[in-house]
XYZ file of C-alpha atoms in Angstrom:
669
model
C -0.066 0.087 -0.168
C 2.668 2.456 0.783
C 4.454 2.143 -2.644
C 1.184 2.497 -4.354
C 0.909 6.285 -2.453
C 4.441 6.916 -3.259
C 3.739 5.782 -7.087
C 0.314 7.770 -7.129
C 1.922 10.889 -5.610
C 4.652 11.049 -8.126
C 2.170 10.426 -11.029
C -0.174 13.250 -9.698
C 3.301 15.566 -9.614
C 4.383 14.406 -13.371
C 7.236 12.359 -12.112
C 6.475 9.052 -12.466
C 9.329 6.624 -13.221
C 11.933 9.083 -11.566
C 13.612 6.676 -8.789
C 13.954 8.241 -5.433
C 17.353 8.626 -4.458
C 18.240 6.487 -1.305
C 19.005 8.238 1.974
C 22.515 8.290 2.846
C 23.604 6.249 5.709
C 26.221 8.827 7.292
C 25.306 10.671 10.620
C 23.539 13.624 9.748
C 24.307 16.919 11.860
C 21.369 17.917 14.212
C 18.994 20.024 12.516
C 18.264 23.765 13.275
C 15.593 25.998 12.396
C 16.523 29.716 12.437
C 13.706 32.092 12.489
C 13.892 34.973 10.260
C 13.646 37.786 12.618
C 16.251 40.366 14.140
C 16.983 40.874 17.757
C 18.024 44.586 18.594
C 19.301 45.450 22.219
C 18.231 48.895 22.237
C 19.679 51.681 24.514
C 18.339 54.735 22.564
C 22.026 55.443 20.941
C 22.612 56.988 17.495
C 23.901 53.817 16.085
C 21.144 51.536 17.367
C 18.651 54.358 16.038
C 20.737 54.180 12.490
C 20.561 50.291 12.503
C 16.846 50.253 13.066
C 16.160 52.825 10.512
C 17.672 50.725 8.053
C 15.657 47.792 9.093
C 12.600 49.935 8.763
C 13.580 50.816 5.303
C 14.085 47.370 4.035
C 11.344 46.105 6.052
C 13.204 43.497 7.852
C 11.186 41.992 10.639
C 12.737 42.653 14.348
C 12.124 42.683 18.094
C 13.779 45.663 19.803
C 14.320 45.064 23.636
C 14.561 48.185 25.458
C 17.372 47.886 27.606
C 16.529 50.693 30.137
C 12.989 49.353 30.743
C 12.212 48.282 34.082
C 10.811 44.794 34.104
C 12.273 43.912 30.551
C 12.362 40.537 29.285
C 15.989 39.091 30.504
C 18.000 37.472 27.931
C 18.034 33.845 28.794
C 18.480 30.589 27.125
C 14.688 30.078 27.087
C 13.996 33.939 25.610
C 16.707 33.245 22.847
C 16.160 29.865 21.574
C 13.723 26.893 22.034
C 12.407 23.391 20.583
C 9.852 23.100 17.789
C 8.448 19.559 16.551
C 11.716 17.865 17.985
C 13.596 20.617 16.008
C 16.205 23.209 17.800
C 15.075 26.912 17.009
C 16.710 29.762 17.139
C 14.118 32.530 17.782
C 16.415 35.342 16.117
C 18.755 35.073 13.046
C 20.917 38.100 14.022
C 21.585 40.390 17.149
C 22.212 44.153 17.353
C 24.040 45.187 20.283
C 25.190 48.815 21.374
C 28.302 47.697 21.890
C 30.201 44.462 22.939
C 29.525 45.176 26.643
C 25.875 46.630 26.479
C 24.654 43.192 28.617
C 26.965 41.617 31.289
C 26.829 38.336 33.460
C 24.186 35.637 33.077
C 22.861 37.602 29.791
C 25.881 37.987 28.440
C 26.733 34.570 28.831
C 23.402 33.454 27.455
C 23.585 35.557 24.188
C 27.293 34.395 23.686
C 26.175 30.166 23.681
C 23.066 31.287 21.786
C 25.242 32.682 19.019
C 27.802 30.115 19.422
C 25.104 27.068 18.744
C 22.828 28.752 16.120
C 26.200 30.516 14.404
C 23.964 33.918 14.563
C 25.800 36.976 14.052
C 26.159 40.152 16.157
C 26.634 43.435 15.027
C 28.239 46.108 17.461
C 26.523 49.395 16.250
C 29.420 51.630 17.575
C 32.604 51.089 19.899
C 35.967 51.930 20.633
C 38.552 50.029 18.774
C 40.112 48.260 21.467
C 40.948 44.763 22.586
C 37.471 43.656 23.696
C 36.856 43.707 19.985
C 39.837 42.528 18.360
C 41.417 46.104 17.555
C 44.182 48.130 19.037
C 42.904 51.935 18.071
C 45.992 53.651 15.831
C 43.945 57.073 15.499
C 41.109 58.611 16.430
C 39.462 61.837 15.304
C 36.882 63.780 13.069
C 36.698 62.122 9.607
C 34.382 64.414 8.038
C 35.232 64.982 4.404
C 37.476 61.507 4.251
C 36.650 58.618 1.821
C 36.422 55.039 3.386
C 37.050 51.849 1.448
C 35.097 48.791 1.164
C 37.359 45.953 0.853
C 37.423 42.891 -1.073
C 36.346 41.299 1.918
C 33.929 43.365 2.676
C 32.169 43.295 -0.915
C 32.093 39.503 -0.642
C 30.757 39.652 2.805
C 27.542 41.502 1.611
C 28.858 44.984 0.458
C 29.349 44.020 -3.091
C 26.641 46.299 -4.451
C 29.507 49.064 -3.852
C 32.078 49.826 -6.081
C 34.412 50.657 -3.316
C 34.939 54.407 -2.349
C 32.267 55.912 0.050
C 32.769 59.511 0.968
C 31.898 60.196 4.581
C 29.535 63.383 4.774
C 30.875 67.011 5.415
C 28.006 69.189 4.856
C 28.837 72.111 7.284
C 32.532 72.742 7.719
C 32.082 74.411 10.917
C 30.370 71.145 12.469
C 32.075 67.824 13.518
C 29.534 65.344 11.954
C 31.387 61.961 12.299
C 34.118 60.612 14.678
C 35.799 57.476 14.283
C 38.610 54.969 15.535
C 40.512 53.775 13.526
C 41.562 50.054 14.378
C 44.202 47.819 13.357
C 43.714 44.162 14.219
C 45.317 42.836 17.604
C 43.897 39.720 18.187
C 44.960 36.561 20.660
C 45.348 32.905 19.391
C 42.732 31.141 17.585
C 40.746 34.690 16.636
C 40.938 36.710 13.685
C 39.933 40.340 12.692
C 38.877 41.096 8.992
C 38.403 44.427 7.650
C 35.277 45.277 5.661
C 35.473 48.664 5.460
C 38.659 50.780 6.027
C 39.178 54.400 6.820
C 41.782 57.473 6.525
C 42.902 59.872 8.779
C 42.456 63.304 7.216
C 45.242 64.603 5.139
C 46.820 61.217 4.839
C 48.707 58.866 7.437
C 47.067 56.283 9.762
C 44.543 53.976 8.226
C 42.226 51.196 9.663
C 39.371 49.636 9.633
C 35.856 51.172 10.736
C 34.019 48.112 10.088
C 35.135 44.923 10.247
C 34.299 41.240 11.348
C 35.576 40.101 14.638
C 35.946 36.101 14.646
C 36.448 34.413 18.130
C 35.262 31.782 20.417
C 32.701 30.318 17.601
C 31.312 33.717 17.525
C 31.323 36.428 14.632
C 30.750 40.138 15.672
C 30.947 42.939 13.092
C 32.789 45.994 14.891
C 31.659 49.572 13.476
C 33.754 52.206 15.014
C 32.390 55.063 12.939
C 29.537 57.455 14.700
C 26.920 57.563 12.376
C 22.983 58.706 12.064
C 20.138 57.580 9.974
C 20.338 60.679 7.717
C 23.931 60.833 6.525
C 24.397 59.771 3.314
C 27.030 57.513 4.134
C 25.187 55.454 6.887
C 22.519 54.795 4.148
C 25.124 53.645 1.212
C 26.251 51.055 3.843
C 23.248 50.354 5.723
C 22.127 47.455 3.530
C 25.566 45.857 3.400
C 25.486 45.439 7.171
C 21.889 44.049 7.060
C 23.447 41.403 4.423
C 26.393 40.170 6.707
C 23.820 39.993 9.701
C 21.433 37.634 8.095
C 23.882 36.099 5.378
C 21.747 37.482 2.695
C 18.808 35.467 3.866
C 15.899 37.600 5.256
C 12.645 39.155 4.764
C 12.511 42.745 3.462
C 13.549 44.233 0.051
C 15.260 47.281 -1.102
C 15.809 49.115 -4.286
C 17.130 52.523 -5.371
C 14.654 54.759 -6.987
C 15.177 57.924 -8.949
C 11.980 59.324 -11.134
C 11.575 63.032 -11.854
C 8.446 64.555 -12.943
C 8.431 67.562 -15.326
C 5.016 69.552 -14.536
C 3.418 72.119 -16.658
C 4.533 70.943 -20.266
C 3.023 72.778 -23.219
C 2.008 75.692 -20.969
C 3.972 79.039 -20.108
C 5.177 79.273 -16.628
C 5.365 82.859 -15.225
C 8.817 84.278 -14.621
C 10.574 85.381 -11.436
C 11.459 89.370 -11.394
C 15.034 89.906 -10.487
C 14.482 93.397 -10.053
C 11.373 93.758 -7.879
C 11.899 89.723 -6.047
C 8.579 88.594 -7.470
C 6.987 86.434 -10.097
C 5.377 88.466 -12.996
C 1.800 87.043 -13.353
C 1.567 86.028 -9.922
C 2.693 87.831 -6.746
C 4.013 91.124 -8.404
C 2.281 94.282 -7.793
C -0.608 94.254 -10.467
C -0.399 97.908 -10.582
C 3.193 98.058 -12.145
C 3.179 97.194 -16.015
C 4.638 94.249 -16.940
C 5.597 95.290 -20.129
C 8.411 97.693 -18.842
C 10.142 94.419 -17.784
C 13.130 93.852 -20.244
C 12.605 90.421 -20.997
C 9.677 88.121 -21.682
C 7.321 87.411 -18.894
C 6.691 83.804 -19.113
C 8.995 80.797 -19.875
C 7.884 77.558 -22.670
C 10.038 75.082 -23.983
C 10.895 74.848 -27.833
C 10.884 71.856 -30.012
C 14.731 72.088 -29.583
C 14.153 71.684 -25.734
C 11.997 68.608 -26.649
C 14.614 67.293 -28.676
C 17.390 67.756 -25.995
C 15.389 66.158 -23.537
C 15.211 62.753 -25.384
C 19.168 63.074 -26.211
C 19.725 63.415 -22.569
C 17.394 60.164 -21.669
C 19.422 58.195 -24.028
C 22.799 59.205 -22.856
C 21.639 58.608 -19.165
C 19.608 55.736 -19.289
C 16.624 57.363 -17.408
C 13.198 58.943 -18.441
C 11.750 61.726 -17.240
C 7.941 61.946 -17.149
C 6.160 64.618 -19.140
C 3.643 66.056 -16.875
C 1.600 68.115 -19.437
C -1.519 70.323 -20.055
C -3.131 70.111 -23.539
C -4.752 73.176 -23.039
C -1.290 74.769 -23.821
C -0.786 73.483 -27.177
C -4.564 74.408 -27.856
C -3.459 78.257 -26.705
C -0.607 78.320 -28.803
C -2.494 77.243 -32.186
C -2.609 74.739 -34.569
C 1.304 75.442 -35.984
C 2.634 75.160 -32.599
C 6.511 73.850 -32.814
C 6.413 72.696 -29.378
C 3.391 70.444 -29.694
C 4.476 68.864 -33.306
C 8.014 67.959 -31.235
C 6.063 66.260 -28.344
C 3.840 64.199 -30.494
C 7.046 63.472 -32.870
C 8.908 62.019 -29.659
C 5.822 60.444 -28.035
C 7.298 57.211 -28.522
C 10.394 58.276 -26.545
C 8.713 60.057 -23.482
C 6.231 59.109 -20.650
C 3.451 60.936 -20.101
C 1.135 61.726 -16.918
C -1.999 63.757 -16.995
C -1.731 67.331 -15.508
C -5.129 68.680 -16.463
C -6.250 70.558 -19.303
C -5.690 74.141 -18.137
C -3.923 73.920 -14.887
C -6.526 75.592 -13.181
C -6.911 75.198 -9.272
C -9.257 72.253 -7.745
C -9.620 73.303 -4.218
C -11.759 76.039 -2.865
C -12.488 79.583 -5.203
C -9.964 81.444 -3.929
C -10.353 85.158 -2.450
C -7.055 87.133 -3.747
C -8.151 90.451 -2.257
C -6.158 89.721 0.690
C -2.612 88.055 1.267
C -2.066 85.312 1.725
C -5.649 84.613 -0.009
C -8.461 82.549 1.770
C -11.420 80.628 0.838
C -14.606 82.000 0.023
C -16.607 79.241 1.595
C -17.435 77.734 -1.964
C -15.555 74.980 -4.004
C -14.335 74.366 -7.693
C -17.316 71.841 -8.943
C -17.472 68.568 -9.676
C -18.228 69.030 -12.988
C -15.244 71.262 -13.428
C -12.843 68.796 -12.022
C -14.076 66.153 -14.122
C -13.847 68.254 -17.126
C -10.134 69.267 -16.579
C -9.109 65.508 -16.042
C -11.209 64.133 -19.475
C -10.302 66.961 -21.506
C -6.816 66.306 -21.194
C -6.948 62.667 -21.909
C -8.798 63.156 -24.852
C -6.510 66.016 -26.001
C -3.631 63.032 -25.675
C -5.374 60.130 -27.246
C -6.243 62.533 -30.222
C -2.573 63.218 -30.927
C -2.079 59.274 -30.307
C -0.058 59.963 -27.031
C 0.145 57.195 -24.724
C -1.338 57.855 -21.213
C -2.363 55.993 -18.246
C -5.641 57.622 -17.372
C -5.424 56.404 -13.920
C -2.654 58.532 -13.036
C -3.106 62.374 -12.207
C -1.272 65.266 -11.270
C -3.354 68.447 -10.578
C -2.245 72.044 -10.863
C -0.323 72.728 -7.742
C -1.739 69.610 -6.196
C -4.957 71.519 -5.927
C -7.954 69.829 -4.596
C -5.850 68.140 -1.811
C -6.066 70.056 1.358
C -3.847 73.041 1.631
C -3.098 74.024 4.699
C -3.507 76.814 6.599
C -6.300 77.963 3.994
C -7.798 74.770 3.224
C -7.551 72.593 6.157
C -9.639 69.672 3.849
C -9.803 68.054 0.765
C -12.219 69.575 -2.082
C -15.719 67.604 -1.252
C -15.765 67.297 -4.990
C -12.516 65.812 -5.948
C -13.095 62.332 -4.834
C -16.157 61.859 -6.960
C -14.676 63.532 -9.717
C -11.525 60.768 -9.410
C -13.995 58.197 -9.040
C -16.236 59.130 -12.105
C -12.715 59.517 -14.297
C -11.458 56.270 -13.322
C -8.612 57.795 -11.439
C -6.917 55.623 -8.882
C -3.278 57.549 -8.107
C -3.318 61.833 -7.676
C 0.197 63.294 -6.591
C 0.435 64.933 -3.444
C 3.405 67.170 -2.078
C 5.778 65.088 0.242
C 6.667 68.659 1.685
C 3.193 68.607 3.061
C 1.995 65.108 3.357
C 4.505 62.661 3.001
C 2.355 59.573 3.783
C 0.111 58.193 1.154
C -3.727 58.073 1.993
C -7.123 57.309 0.093
C -9.474 60.019 -1.753
C -12.310 57.992 -2.786
C -10.972 55.209 -5.051
C -7.448 56.953 -5.567
C -4.581 57.211 -3.096
C -2.063 60.101 -3.038
C 1.140 59.476 -4.351
C 3.760 61.883 -2.410
C 6.448 63.671 -4.501
C 9.353 65.364 -3.517
C 9.679 69.097 -4.667
C 13.053 70.354 -5.684
C 14.442 73.983 -5.408
C 14.981 74.589 -8.851
C 11.835 76.640 -9.324
C 9.004 76.789 -11.535
C 9.493 80.592 -12.350
C 13.117 80.158 -13.321
C 14.843 79.353 -16.374
C 18.256 81.002 -16.499
C 20.952 80.331 -13.910
C 20.729 84.121 -13.219
C 16.784 84.035 -12.159
C 17.596 80.442 -9.789
C 20.589 82.039 -8.066
C 18.509 85.442 -7.211
C 15.885 83.632 -6.182
C 17.598 81.472 -3.984
C 19.312 84.302 -2.316
C 16.126 86.046 -1.721
C 14.233 83.209 0.019
C 17.708 81.831 1.665
C 19.359 84.944 2.477
C 18.751 87.580 5.733
C 17.342 90.725 5.336
C 20.383 92.333 6.110
C 21.887 90.669 3.042
C 19.016 91.766 0.779
C 16.983 88.716 1.005
C 13.676 88.322 2.205
C 14.540 87.225 5.785
C 12.386 84.252 5.552
C 15.082 82.076 6.720
C 15.366 83.958 9.980
C 11.963 83.655 10.839
C 11.590 79.699 9.890
C 13.239 77.248 12.303
C 13.043 74.777 9.357
C 15.237 77.154 7.582
C 18.913 78.315 7.359
C 20.297 81.479 6.074
C 23.129 81.458 3.655
C 25.296 84.102 2.763
C 24.454 85.652 -0.577
C 25.716 83.262 -3.605
C 27.656 85.171 -6.266
C 27.507 84.251 -10.076
C 29.271 81.021 -9.639
C 26.578 80.116 -6.365
C 24.578 77.710 -8.797
C 27.441 75.644 -9.820
C 29.437 75.820 -6.488
C 26.292 75.589 -4.038
C 23.135 75.056 -5.457
C 23.927 72.056 -7.783
C 25.695 70.443 -5.105
C 23.025 71.002 -1.991
C 19.897 70.299 -4.235
C 21.340 67.076 -5.640
C 22.705 65.799 -2.535
C 18.850 66.064 -0.903
C 17.560 64.415 -3.972
C 20.456 61.540 -3.618
C 19.773 60.914 0.083
C 16.193 60.492 -1.279
C 17.539 57.648 -3.718
C 19.481 55.840 -1.396
C 17.098 55.914 1.235
C 14.891 53.094 -0.868
C 12.259 55.954 -1.058
C 10.258 55.474 -4.236
C 8.648 58.920 -4.377
C 9.398 60.730 -7.471
C 10.829 64.316 -7.665
C 9.401 67.177 -9.552
C 10.396 70.194 -11.221
C 8.800 72.249 -14.373
C 9.012 72.614 -17.981
C 10.573 75.861 -17.353
C 13.405 74.366 -15.819
C 14.297 72.334 -19.404
C 14.294 75.799 -21.308
C 16.625 78.247 -21.691
C 19.555 77.523 -19.557
C 18.147 74.068 -18.834
C 19.313 74.606 -15.064
C 17.549 71.011 -14.295
C 19.920 68.935 -15.800
C 22.833 69.802 -13.925
C 21.427 68.807 -10.735
C 20.216 65.678 -12.478
C 23.449 64.570 -14.004
C 25.165 65.550 -10.346
C 22.587 62.859 -8.677
C 23.535 59.881 -11.218
C 26.972 60.404 -11.317
C 27.622 59.972 -7.726
C 25.441 57.268 -7.927
C 27.272 55.647 -10.377
C 30.553 56.597 -9.144
C 29.301 54.998 -5.791
C 27.312 51.799 -6.855
C 27.925 48.774 -9.085
C 26.143 48.520 -12.626
C 24.365 45.407 -10.752
C 22.705 48.071 -8.656
C 21.137 50.440 -10.778
C 18.788 53.371 -10.065
C 15.167 52.021 -10.840
C 13.230 54.735 -12.998
C 9.788 53.401 -11.983
C 6.285 55.007 -13.162
C 3.902 56.997 -11.416
C 1.336 53.803 -10.815
C 4.358 51.670 -10.297
C 5.367 54.154 -7.223
C 1.888 53.697 -6.097
C 2.128 49.911 -6.005
C 5.273 50.159 -4.006
C 3.753 52.382 -1.184
C 0.703 50.212 -0.994
C 3.285 47.089 -0.622
C 5.206 48.830 2.233
C 2.261 49.924 3.867
C 0.666 46.280 3.894
C 3.823 44.661 4.840
C 4.637 46.988 7.549
C 1.248 46.571 9.030
C 2.258 42.403 8.749
C 5.148 42.908 10.498
C 3.566 44.786 13.462
C 0.582 41.857 13.701
C 3.030 39.392 13.145
C 0.905 37.748 10.195
C 3.897 36.158 8.707
C 6.657 33.331 10.019
C 9.239 32.446 8.185
C 12.357 30.124 8.899
C 15.260 28.415 7.652
C 15.453 24.660 8.016
C 17.726 22.347 6.380
C 18.544 24.831 3.523
C 14.993 25.561 2.539
C 12.925 29.020 3.649
C 9.506 28.403 4.532
C 7.218 31.443 4.689
C 4.026 30.998 6.269
C 0.733 33.686 6.129
C -1.465 33.415 9.090
C -3.833 36.173 7.638
C -5.010 37.481 4.260
C -3.404 37.510 1.110
C -0.046 39.312 1.224
C 2.881 40.586 -1.020
C 5.674 39.400 0.967
C 9.245 40.874 0.415
C 12.254 38.470 0.281
C 15.818 38.843 -0.247
C 17.802 35.831 -0.971
C 21.270 34.630 -2.359
C 21.993 34.352 -5.710
C 21.194 30.703 -6.918
C 18.017 30.423 -4.540
C 15.257 28.614 -6.613
C 11.341 28.725 -5.794
C 9.879 25.473 -4.817
C 6.163 25.131 -6.245
C 5.457 21.643 -4.327
C 6.567 19.718 -1.852
C 5.224 15.920 -1.329
C 6.899 13.526 1.090
C 10.106 14.747 0.543
C 9.774 15.144 -3.121
C 10.414 18.839 -4.272
C 9.134 20.191 -7.766
C 11.451 23.696 -8.804
C 9.824 26.574 -10.116
C 12.433 28.422 -11.841
C 14.927 31.057 -10.360
C 13.415 32.906 -7.400
C 13.110 36.688 -7.948
C 14.964 39.433 -9.928
C 18.841 40.232 -9.560
C 19.980 43.352 -7.772
C 23.054 44.544 -5.936
C 24.530 40.713 -6.187
C 21.398 39.170 -4.790
C 17.851 38.137 -5.752
C 14.996 39.907 -4.389
C 11.447 40.199 -5.199
C 7.486 40.585 -3.586
C 5.993 37.146 -3.745
C 2.098 37.053 -3.228
C 1.327 34.614 -0.554
C -2.535 33.609 -0.340
C -4.567 33.267 2.847
C -3.320 30.988 4.856
C -0.655 30.020 1.959
C 3.075 29.394 2.322
C 5.811 30.168 -0.116
C 9.051 27.675 -0.041
C 12.314 28.331 -1.281
C 15.502 26.657 -1.892
C 19.032 28.346 -1.000
C 21.828 27.467 -3.205
C 23.887 24.628 -1.626
């Protein structure tokens, strides 16, 4: 009977006639199950916060044990491990501690025994380069502006997505930002120390480890001797490598470096900054002054040459910008408009997003007799909002322009709440979005960083760039930048003096664009890229006209990225709807982690993911060579091909796991 069951099972799997391998007679090693969850011993230090931020960015489940909390659970053998179905289980796959002396006595013994038994790794978030971690200190001090180097061992151990050189931030020369200890190996017999990331004394001289592995007593500690915080660029660049080393490249979670840029107002003219009166002509300039007296054109609008330059830039950089367009601008320009002709001629080379037909304000009816403006108590109607959405879609389709009608960017993000004047959405917005099948609507990340529903749609936050909508030349950008960011005594608006979130700068001269604005604005955008945030950035069509001042900023972001990351780790240039999908997945996954909906573990070279709740997309990162298992019966597995997508030397993907379902993966041997 038993042989019939086996044969029948093989037939069902399409494997009848395949002989089963005989079991090996050699004694097998004791089985161990390793749960895919990290333990963080939290002392509220900056080093721990930095690593928690990285775990959160990637979506790696972890338990944080507050070391200062009275009555907290003690680190005991029972807390760290137990036995399930006769198999020894490690409840954590990695441990992060503030430093090597964070726990003492019985707790230290229990932790060391646990790590030794299950070969679980430990990260010391920040410590001194001393004998306790296999080092002697060769130099210590401020490392701002120096460059770290990932060693060959570091690349093999988890930092292989980096080319090698990693600059340490120096955002303000007047402030000490990153203190470090350069360490040299000084280990006892039987122990080793392997540098993963080295640093150098400013000005030359001493070098040493800033991140390295101290292997001793059957355990491994990754020792960090560089102070860092979650907002520093180098901390974000190195963060994934730390997680990869800790988990041996097998964990729940997913990371990508995203870079998408929306260019708003294409086909419309944008108002121009008046460098004499420090206001925007047609917007906030004194309406009684005759704008005809200005010595240049009042508005800015791209030309056909600017479109051709955009297409060539995209081809050269391998990145596409999103053309956020207003068809009404084409109609207003007339049937022979060269800009429209160029856009239509290059439609297969461009990505398009609906920006409404005429860029009208879709919130409350505004009263401009006071400054700042206020709402009159009336709202733009659903019919008017719907017309703006539909007319633009119809215009695009009449030109054969490919467009996803589910995506929408309203003018000035209008219709959505805008504090302080409009604390609630236009109540007519959601019905209009629903009626037109809009599922994704842009919001301003400087106002709302978290997606939220609006009718059947969801908001997609976008980062504004300080390359202003009303400038097209370097001189205009520098002048407006000075107006906003210099004190009244220096000829600026003084806004920076009265805003706690702003800092005044010295007035920028003619070289200020190249020497200050481009580095500052590209750094801000670059930090968004390496923080695993999929939110797009946005600028305006005026920035692609005349001096084309957007390109130097984008080029600086891409140059820095490509100097730091390998070609196996490209920026991910997602479209608008894909950004929304990633936001939705991340939010659902965060909730699932908090509720412990997913159980995942490693056993016998296999990863098992079990979903104890509703259907869910689960993020997984695995070593190269990992394969899917589509069926498992009586110990016989059916492979489902390679798992995931290659990125940064690993394989990763979101896998849909059904309600009360399971996903199996086989790691490379």
